PDB file of C-alpha atoms in Angstrom:
ATOM      1  CA  MET A   3      -5.622  -7.884  11.664  1.00 78.00           C
ATOM      2  CA  SER A   4      -2.846  -9.391   9.524  1.00 82.00           C
ATOM      3  CA  GLN A   5      -0.244  -7.342   7.685  1.00 83.00           C
ATOM      4  CA  GLU A   6      -1.949  -8.080   4.375  1.00 82.00           C
ATOM      5  CA  GLN A   7      -5.337  -7.045   5.783  1.00 80.00           C
ATOM      6  CA  THR A   8      -3.864  -3.813   7.140  1.00 79.00           C
ATOM      7  CA  TYR A   9      -2.427  -2.856   3.762  1.00 75.00           C
ATOM      8  CA  ALA A  10      -5.584  -3.882   1.910  1.00 75.00           C
ATOM      9  CA  ALA A  11      -7.763  -1.837   4.266  1.00 70.00           C
ATOM     10  CA  ALA A  12      -5.600   1.192   3.497  1.00 69.00           C
ATOM     11  CA  GLY A  13      -6.094   0.663  -0.234  1.00 71.00           C
ATOM     12  CA  PHE A  14      -2.583  -0.496  -1.056  1.00 73.00           C
ATOM     13  CA  GLY A  15      -1.553  -3.381  -3.288  1.00 71.00           C
ATOM     14  CA  GLN A  16      -3.733  -2.604  -6.301  1.00 83.00           C
ATOM     15  CA  SER A  17      -2.762  -4.077  -9.670  1.00 88.00           C
ATOM     16  CA  VAL A  18      -0.785  -1.923 -12.085  1.00 91.00           C
ATOM     17  CA  PRO A  19      -2.301  -1.455 -15.560  1.00 91.00           C
ATOM     18  CA  ARG A  20      -0.164  -2.856 -18.338  1.00 94.00           C
ATOM     19  CA  GLY A  21       0.088  -0.631 -21.369  1.00 95.00           C
ATOM     20  CA  THR A  22       1.132  -1.352 -24.933  1.00 97.00           C
ATOM     21  CA  ARG A  23       4.451   0.534 -25.162  1.00 98.00           C
ATOM     22  CA  PRO A  24       6.890  -0.919 -22.630  1.00 98.00           C
ATOM     23  CA  ALA A  25      10.559  -0.329 -22.008  1.00 98.00           C
ATOM     24  CA  ILE A  26      13.079  -1.715 -19.551  1.00 98.00           C
ATOM     25  CA  ILE A  27      15.586   0.129 -17.405  1.00 99.00           C
ATOM     26  CA  VAL A  28      18.329  -2.223 -16.225  1.00 99.00           C
ATOM     27  CA  VAL A  29      19.692  -0.594 -13.099  1.00 98.00           C
ATOM     28  CA  ASP A  30      23.417  -0.789 -12.396  1.00 98.00           C
ATOM     29  CA  PHE A  31      24.250  -4.256 -13.658  1.00 98.00           C
ATOM     30  CA  SER A  32      27.778  -2.918 -14.081  1.00 98.00           C
ATOM     31  CA  TYR A  33      30.845  -4.887 -13.057  1.00 98.00           C
ATOM     32  CA  GLY A  34      31.151  -2.910  -9.829  1.00 97.00           C
ATOM     33  CA  PHE A  35      27.855  -4.491  -8.751  1.00 97.00           C
ATOM     34  CA  THR A  36      28.108  -7.902 -10.447  1.00 98.00           C
ATOM     35  CA  ASP A  37      31.772  -8.997 -10.304  1.00 97.00           C
ATOM     36  CA  LEU A  38      32.484 -10.470  -6.878  1.00 96.00           C
ATOM     37  CA  GLN A  39      36.109  -9.341  -6.953  1.00 96.00           C
ATOM     38  CA  TYR A  40      34.705  -5.919  -6.014  1.00 95.00           C
ATOM     39  CA  PRO A  41      33.347  -5.394  -2.464  1.00 93.00           C
ATOM     40  CA  THR A  42      30.329  -3.467  -3.771  1.00 92.00           C
ATOM     41  CA  ALA A  43      29.144  -6.462  -5.827  1.00 95.00           C
ATOM     42  CA  SER A  44      26.676  -9.276  -5.222  1.00 93.00           C
ATOM     43  CA  ASP A  45      26.024 -12.500  -7.131  1.00 95.00           C
ATOM     44  CA  ALA A  46      23.596 -11.444  -9.861  1.00 98.00           C
ATOM     45  CA  SER A  47      24.179 -14.167 -12.435  1.00 98.00           C
ATOM     46  CA  VAL A  48      20.635 -15.569 -12.349  1.00 98.00           C
ATOM     47  CA  GLN A  49      19.089 -12.101 -12.279  1.00 98.00           C
ATOM     48  CA  MET A  50      21.171 -10.979 -15.267  1.00 98.00           C
ATOM     49  CA  ALA A  51      20.143 -14.063 -17.219  1.00 98.00           C
ATOM     50  CA  ASN A  52      16.463 -13.317 -16.569  1.00 98.00           C
ATOM     51  CA  THR A  53      16.958  -9.660 -17.440  1.00 98.00           C
ATOM     52  CA  ARG A  54      18.603 -10.693 -20.693  1.00 98.00           C
ATOM     53  CA  ARG A  55      15.532 -12.717 -21.653  1.00 98.00           C
ATOM     54  CA  ILE A  56      13.282  -9.708 -21.099  1.00 98.00           C
ATOM     55  CA  CYS A  57      15.617  -7.419 -23.037  1.00 98.00           C
ATOM     56  CA  ASP A  58      15.718  -9.834 -25.966  1.00 98.00           C
ATOM     57  CA  ALA A  59      11.919 -10.046 -26.045  1.00 98.00           C
ATOM     58  CA  LEU A  60      11.554  -6.263 -25.994  1.00 98.00           C
ATOM     59  CA  ARG A  61      14.138  -5.712 -28.737  1.00 98.00           C
ATOM     60  CA  SER A  62      12.438  -8.301 -30.953  1.00 97.00           C
ATOM     61  CA  ARG A  63       9.341  -6.093 -30.949  1.00 98.00           C
ATOM     62  CA  GLY A  64      11.164  -2.782 -31.266  1.00 98.00           C
ATOM     63  CA  PHE A  65      10.724  -1.600 -27.673  1.00 98.00           C
ATOM     64  CA  PRO A  66      13.448   0.368 -25.845  1.00 98.00           C
ATOM     65  CA  VAL A  67      16.149  -1.305 -23.764  1.00 98.00           C
ATOM     66  CA  ILE A  68      18.012   1.119 -21.511  1.00 98.00           C
ATOM     67  CA  PHE A  69      20.797   0.545 -18.994  1.00 98.00           C
ATOM     68  CA  SER A  70      21.994   2.780 -16.187  1.00 98.00           C
ATOM     69  CA  THR A  71      25.368   2.996 -14.489  1.00 98.00           C
ATOM     70  CA  ILE A  72      26.784   5.069 -11.642  1.00 97.00           C
ATOM     71  CA  ALA A  73      29.997   6.841 -12.642  1.00 96.00           C
ATOM     72  CA  TYR A  74      31.804   9.689 -10.913  1.00 96.00           C
ATOM     73  CA  HIS A  75      34.423  12.155 -12.025  1.00 96.00           C
ATOM     74  CA  PRO A  76      37.329  12.130  -9.518  1.00 96.00           C
ATOM     75  CA  GLY A  77      36.575  15.750  -8.712  1.00 96.00           C
ATOM     76  CA  GLU A  78      33.116  14.807  -7.415  1.00 95.00           C
ATOM     77  CA  ILE A  79      34.206  12.270  -4.834  1.00 95.00           C
ATOM     78  CA  ASP A  80      34.906  14.571  -1.892  1.00 95.00           C
ATOM     79  CA  LYS A  81      31.885  16.796  -2.554  1.00 94.00           C
ATOM     80  CA  LEU A  82      28.910  14.413  -2.605  1.00 93.00           C
ATOM     81  CA  PRO A  83      27.261  13.602   0.746  1.00 94.00           C
ATOM     82  CA  TRP A  84      26.055  10.182  -0.454  1.00 92.00           C
ATOM     83  CA  LEU A  85      29.664   9.079  -0.865  1.00 93.00           C
ATOM     84  CA  ARG A  86      30.307   9.867   2.784  1.00 94.00           C
ATOM     85  CA  LYS A  87      27.462   7.587   3.816  1.00 94.00           C
ATOM     86  CA  ALA A  88      28.097   4.907   1.154  1.00 92.00           C
ATOM     87  CA  ALA A  89      31.862   5.221   0.818  1.00 93.00           C
ATOM     88  CA  GLY A  90      32.220   2.094  -1.325  1.00 91.00           C
ATOM     89  CA  MET A  91      30.509   3.886  -4.199  1.00 92.00           C
ATOM     90  CA  ALA A  92      33.510   6.217  -4.472  1.00 94.00           C
ATOM     91  CA  ALA A  93      35.335   3.493  -6.425  1.00 95.00           C
ATOM     92  CA  LEU A  94      32.902   3.892  -9.341  1.00 97.00           C
ATOM     93  CA  ILE A  95      35.093   6.221 -11.385  1.00 97.00           C
ATOM     94  CA  GLU A  96      34.400   7.216 -14.974  1.00 97.00           C
ATOM     95  CA  GLY A  97      36.365   5.147 -17.474  1.00 97.00           C
ATOM     96  CA  THR A  98      37.032   2.213 -15.149  1.00 98.00           C
ATOM     97  CA  ARG A  99      35.806  -1.365 -15.575  1.00 98.00           C
ATOM     98  CA  LEU A 100      33.587  -1.027 -12.517  1.00 98.00           C
ATOM     99  CA  VAL A 101      31.174   1.276 -14.343  1.00 98.00           C
ATOM    100  CA  GLU A 102      30.952  -0.780 -17.550  1.00 98.00           C
ATOM    101  CA  ILE A 103      27.737  -2.756 -18.083  1.00 98.00           C
ATOM    102  CA  ASP A 104      28.335  -6.478 -17.512  1.00 98.00           C
ATOM    103  CA  ALA A 105      28.426  -8.316 -20.847  1.00 98.00           C
ATOM    104  CA  ALA A 106      26.335 -11.103 -19.275  1.00 98.00           C
ATOM    105  CA  THR A 107      23.314  -8.810 -19.586  1.00 98.00           C
ATOM    106  CA  GLY A 108      23.515  -9.158 -23.357  1.00 98.00           C
ATOM    107  CA  ILE A 109      23.798  -5.413 -23.831  1.00 98.00           C
ATOM    108  CA  ARG A 110      23.964  -4.361 -27.481  1.00 98.00           C
ATOM    109  CA  PRO A 111      25.418  -1.276 -29.177  1.00 97.00           C
ATOM    110  CA  GLU A 112      21.959   0.085 -29.934  1.00 97.00           C
ATOM    111  CA  ASP A 113      20.905   0.047 -26.271  1.00 98.00           C
ATOM    112  CA  ALA A 114      20.973   3.409 -24.530  1.00 98.00           C
ATOM    113  CA  VAL A 115      23.131   3.796 -21.410  1.00 98.00           C
ATOM    114  CA  VAL A 116      22.403   6.619 -18.980  1.00 98.00           C
ATOM    115  CA  THR A 117      24.889   7.730 -16.343  1.00 97.00           C
ATOM    116  CA  LYS A 118      23.679   8.733 -12.906  1.00 96.00           C
ATOM    117  CA  LYS A 119      25.204  10.202  -9.774  1.00 94.00           C
ATOM    118  CA  GLY A 120      22.660   9.029  -7.222  1.00 93.00           C
ATOM    119  CA  ALA A 121      20.465   6.067  -6.415  1.00 96.00           C
ATOM    120  CA  SER A 122      17.624   6.621  -8.876  1.00 98.00           C
ATOM    121  CA  SER A 123      18.265   6.060 -12.569  1.00 98.00           C
ATOM    122  CA  PHE A 124      16.185   9.193 -13.159  1.00 98.00           C
ATOM    123  CA  PHE A 125      18.277  11.497 -10.993  1.00 93.00           C
ATOM    124  CA  GLY A 126      20.639  13.647 -13.029  1.00 89.00           C
ATOM    125  CA  SER A 127      20.238  11.519 -16.165  1.00 95.00           C
ATOM    126  CA  THR A 128      18.370  11.644 -19.470  1.00 97.00           C
ATOM    127  CA  LEU A 129      16.174   8.625 -18.630  1.00 98.00           C
ATOM    128  CA  ALA A 130      12.876  10.515 -18.327  1.00 97.00           C
ATOM    129  CA  ALA A 131      13.486  12.262 -21.650  1.00 97.00           C
ATOM    130  CA  LEU A 132      14.314   8.981 -23.396  1.00 98.00           C
ATOM    131  CA  LEU A 133      11.193   7.263 -22.098  1.00 98.00           C
ATOM    132  CA  THR A 134       8.930  10.195 -22.908  1.00 97.00           C
ATOM    133  CA  GLY A 135      10.434  10.586 -26.366  1.00 97.00           C
ATOM    134  CA  ALA A 136       9.799   6.906 -27.064  1.00 97.00           C
ATOM    135  CA  GLY A 137       6.180   7.149 -25.901  1.00 97.00           C
ATOM    136  CA  VAL A 138       6.675   4.571 -23.150  1.00 98.00           C
ATOM    137  CA  ASP A 139       3.687   3.885 -20.886  1.00 98.00           C
ATOM    138  CA  THR A 140       4.941   0.903 -18.859  1.00 98.00           C
ATOM    139  CA  LEU A 141       8.426   0.577 -17.385  1.00 98.00           C
ATOM    140  CA  ILE A 142      10.039  -2.708 -16.379  1.00 99.00           C
ATOM    141  CA  VAL A 143      12.744  -2.260 -13.730  1.00 98.00           C
ATOM    142  CA  THR A 144      15.449  -4.829 -13.039  1.00 98.00           C
ATOM    143  CA  GLY A 145      18.978  -4.618 -11.662  1.00 98.00           C
ATOM    144  CA  ALA A 146      20.890  -3.993  -8.461  1.00 98.00           C
ATOM    145  CA  THR A 147      20.433  -3.433  -5.719  1.00 96.00           C
ATOM    146  CA  THR A 148      16.801  -4.145  -4.889  1.00 98.00           C
ATOM    147  CA  SER A 149      16.820  -2.151  -1.661  1.00 97.00           C
ATOM    148  CA  GLY A 150      18.820   0.749  -3.071  1.00 96.00           C
ATOM    149  CA  CYS A 151      18.975   1.861  -6.667  1.00 97.00           C
ATOM    150  CA  VAL A 152      16.177  -0.400  -7.927  1.00 98.00           C
ATOM    151  CA  ARG A 153      13.746   0.867  -5.318  1.00 98.00           C
ATOM    152  CA  ALA A 154      14.758   4.500  -5.874  1.00 98.00           C
ATOM    153  CA  THR A 155      14.242   4.078  -9.616  1.00 98.00           C
ATOM    154  CA  VAL A 156      10.843   2.463  -9.111  1.00 98.00           C
ATOM    155  CA  VAL A 157       9.656   5.296  -6.873  1.00 98.00           C
ATOM    156  CA  ASP A 158      10.808   7.951  -9.338  1.00 98.00           C
ATOM    157  CA  ALA A 159       9.292   6.024 -12.246  1.00 98.00           C
ATOM    158  CA  VAL A 160       5.793   5.914 -10.809  1.00 98.00           C
ATOM    159  CA  GLN A 161       6.102   9.549  -9.706  1.00 97.00           C
ATOM    160  CA  SER A 162       7.075  10.396 -13.293  1.00 97.00           C
ATOM    161  CA  GLY A 163       3.854   8.919 -14.638  1.00 96.00           C
ATOM    162  CA  PHE A 164       4.870   5.400 -15.688  1.00 98.00           C
ATOM    163  CA  ASN A 165       3.186   2.122 -14.797  1.00 98.00           C
ATOM    164  CA  VAL A 166       5.938   0.028 -13.214  1.00 98.00           C
ATOM    165  CA  LEU A 167       6.630  -3.712 -13.250  1.00 98.00           C
ATOM    166  CA  VAL A 168       9.400  -5.364 -11.215  1.00 98.00           C
ATOM    167  CA  PRO A 169      10.368  -9.004 -11.860  1.00 98.00           C
ATOM    168  CA  ARG A 170      11.602 -10.264  -8.499  1.00 98.00           C
ATOM    169  CA  ASP A 171      13.884 -12.764 -10.218  1.00 98.00           C
ATOM    170  CA  GLY A 172      15.550  -9.940 -12.156  1.00 98.00           C
ATOM    171  CA  CYS A 173      16.665  -7.959  -9.097  1.00 98.00           C
ATOM    172  CA  ALA A 174      19.715  -8.645  -6.949  1.00 98.00           C
ATOM    173  CA  ASP A 175      20.768  -7.505  -3.485  1.00 96.00           C
ATOM    174  CA  ARG A 176      23.591  -8.152  -1.045  1.00 94.00           C
ATOM    175  CA  ALA A 177      21.278  -9.627   1.587  1.00 95.00           C
ATOM    176  CA  ALA A 178      17.980 -11.495   1.528  1.00 96.00           C
ATOM    177  CA  ALA A 179      16.157  -9.518   4.228  1.00 97.00           C
ATOM    178  CA  PRO A 180      16.346  -6.062   2.567  1.00 96.00           C
ATOM    179  CA  HIS A 181      15.670  -7.676  -0.816  1.00 97.00           C
ATOM    180  CA  GLU A 182      12.422  -9.252   0.357  1.00 97.00           C
ATOM    181  CA  ALA A 183      11.309  -6.297   2.480  1.00 97.00           C
ATOM    182  CA  ASN A 184      11.721  -3.848  -0.374  1.00 97.00           C
ATOM    183  CA  LEU A 185      10.012  -6.098  -2.897  1.00 98.00           C
ATOM    184  CA  TYR A 186       7.055  -6.336  -0.527  1.00 97.00           C
ATOM    185  CA  ASP A 187       6.909  -2.584  -0.029  1.00 97.00           C
ATOM    186  CA  MET A 188       7.239  -1.790  -3.726  1.00 98.00           C
ATOM    187  CA  ASN A 189       4.442  -4.240  -4.511  1.00 97.00           C
ATOM    188  CA  GLN A 190       2.166  -2.563  -2.005  1.00 97.00           C
ATOM    189  CA  LYS A 191       2.835   1.044  -3.005  1.00 97.00           C
ATOM    190  CA  TYR A 192       4.598   1.601  -6.322  1.00 98.00           C
ATOM    191  CA  ALA A 193       4.719  -1.349  -8.727  1.00 98.00           C
ATOM    192  CA  ASP A 194       3.554  -4.827  -9.556  1.00 98.00           C
ATOM    193  CA  VAL A 195       6.238  -7.209  -8.321  1.00 98.00           C
ATOM    194  CA  THR A 196       5.969 -10.188 -10.621  1.00 98.00           C
ATOM    195  CA  ASP A 197       8.423 -12.522 -12.356  1.00 98.00           C
ATOM    196  CA  THR A 198      10.215 -12.936 -15.659  1.00 98.00           C
ATOM    197  CA  ALA A 199       7.823 -15.562 -17.016  1.00 98.00           C
ATOM    198  CA  GLU A 200       4.755 -13.373 -16.477  1.00 98.00           C
ATOM    199  CA  ILE A 201       6.422 -10.361 -18.103  1.00 98.00           C
ATOM    200  CA  LEU A 202       7.531 -12.422 -21.104  1.00 98.00           C
ATOM    201  CA  ASN A 203       4.001 -13.744 -21.560  1.00 98.00           C
ATOM    202  CA  TRP A 204       2.674 -10.186 -21.534  1.00 98.00           C
ATOM    203  CA  ILE A 205       5.295  -8.936 -24.023  1.00 98.00           C
ATOM    204  CA  GLU A 206       4.289 -11.737 -26.399  1.00 97.00           C
ATOM    205  CA  THR A 207       0.766 -10.310 -26.556  1.00 97.00           C
ATOM    206  CA  LEU A 208       1.970  -6.883 -27.752  1.00 97.00           C
ATOM    207  CA  ALA A 209       2.072  -5.756 -31.327  1.00 95.00           C
ATOM    208  CA  PRO A 210       5.564  -4.853 -32.561  1.00 95.00           C
ATOM    209  CA  ARG A 211       6.416  -1.167 -32.442  1.00 89.00           C
ATOM    210  CA  ALA A 212       6.009   0.508 -35.816  1.00 77.00           C
TER     211      ALA A 212
END
């Protein structure tokens, strides 16, 4: 039995319903993850360009565009176990350039930015409240890194009651193998892994938000 047959026999890989009130959470496209002068970064130029197209389409219809960033107070650095395992994250200090959203994403002043302390954009942030308050039923997740914070956000999103879409060409990682493995797993269990073109076509079918 092939891998695909094994997953299908177990009931995985079903299609995610697409609602009528989408939003996007752009995960950690901050300079610490996008500017290659920093060791925590990866080349995300193509993925940011695709994300920008989705954000522009959502804004044009009045749907929420939200960004997340990881930012630590200096007093937190020696107290958080994750920073012992992933020590490079300790450079992401509040008020530094590393935690600012990369301008290449096309971020606008009206876009919400949530600050997180862990991998998921939901953990320790106001993201769930923002999405619920806006009546969102379908969440698009892009950003960095696919195998880390994007995946963690996707898992928390579906567990929080949202239908989840992940454009593979809007997610960046430091290595191809974890990128592809995590996209495959998310597509089987948590989200529809699709692409920017398909998401844009779907957005075009939606009535503008009143």
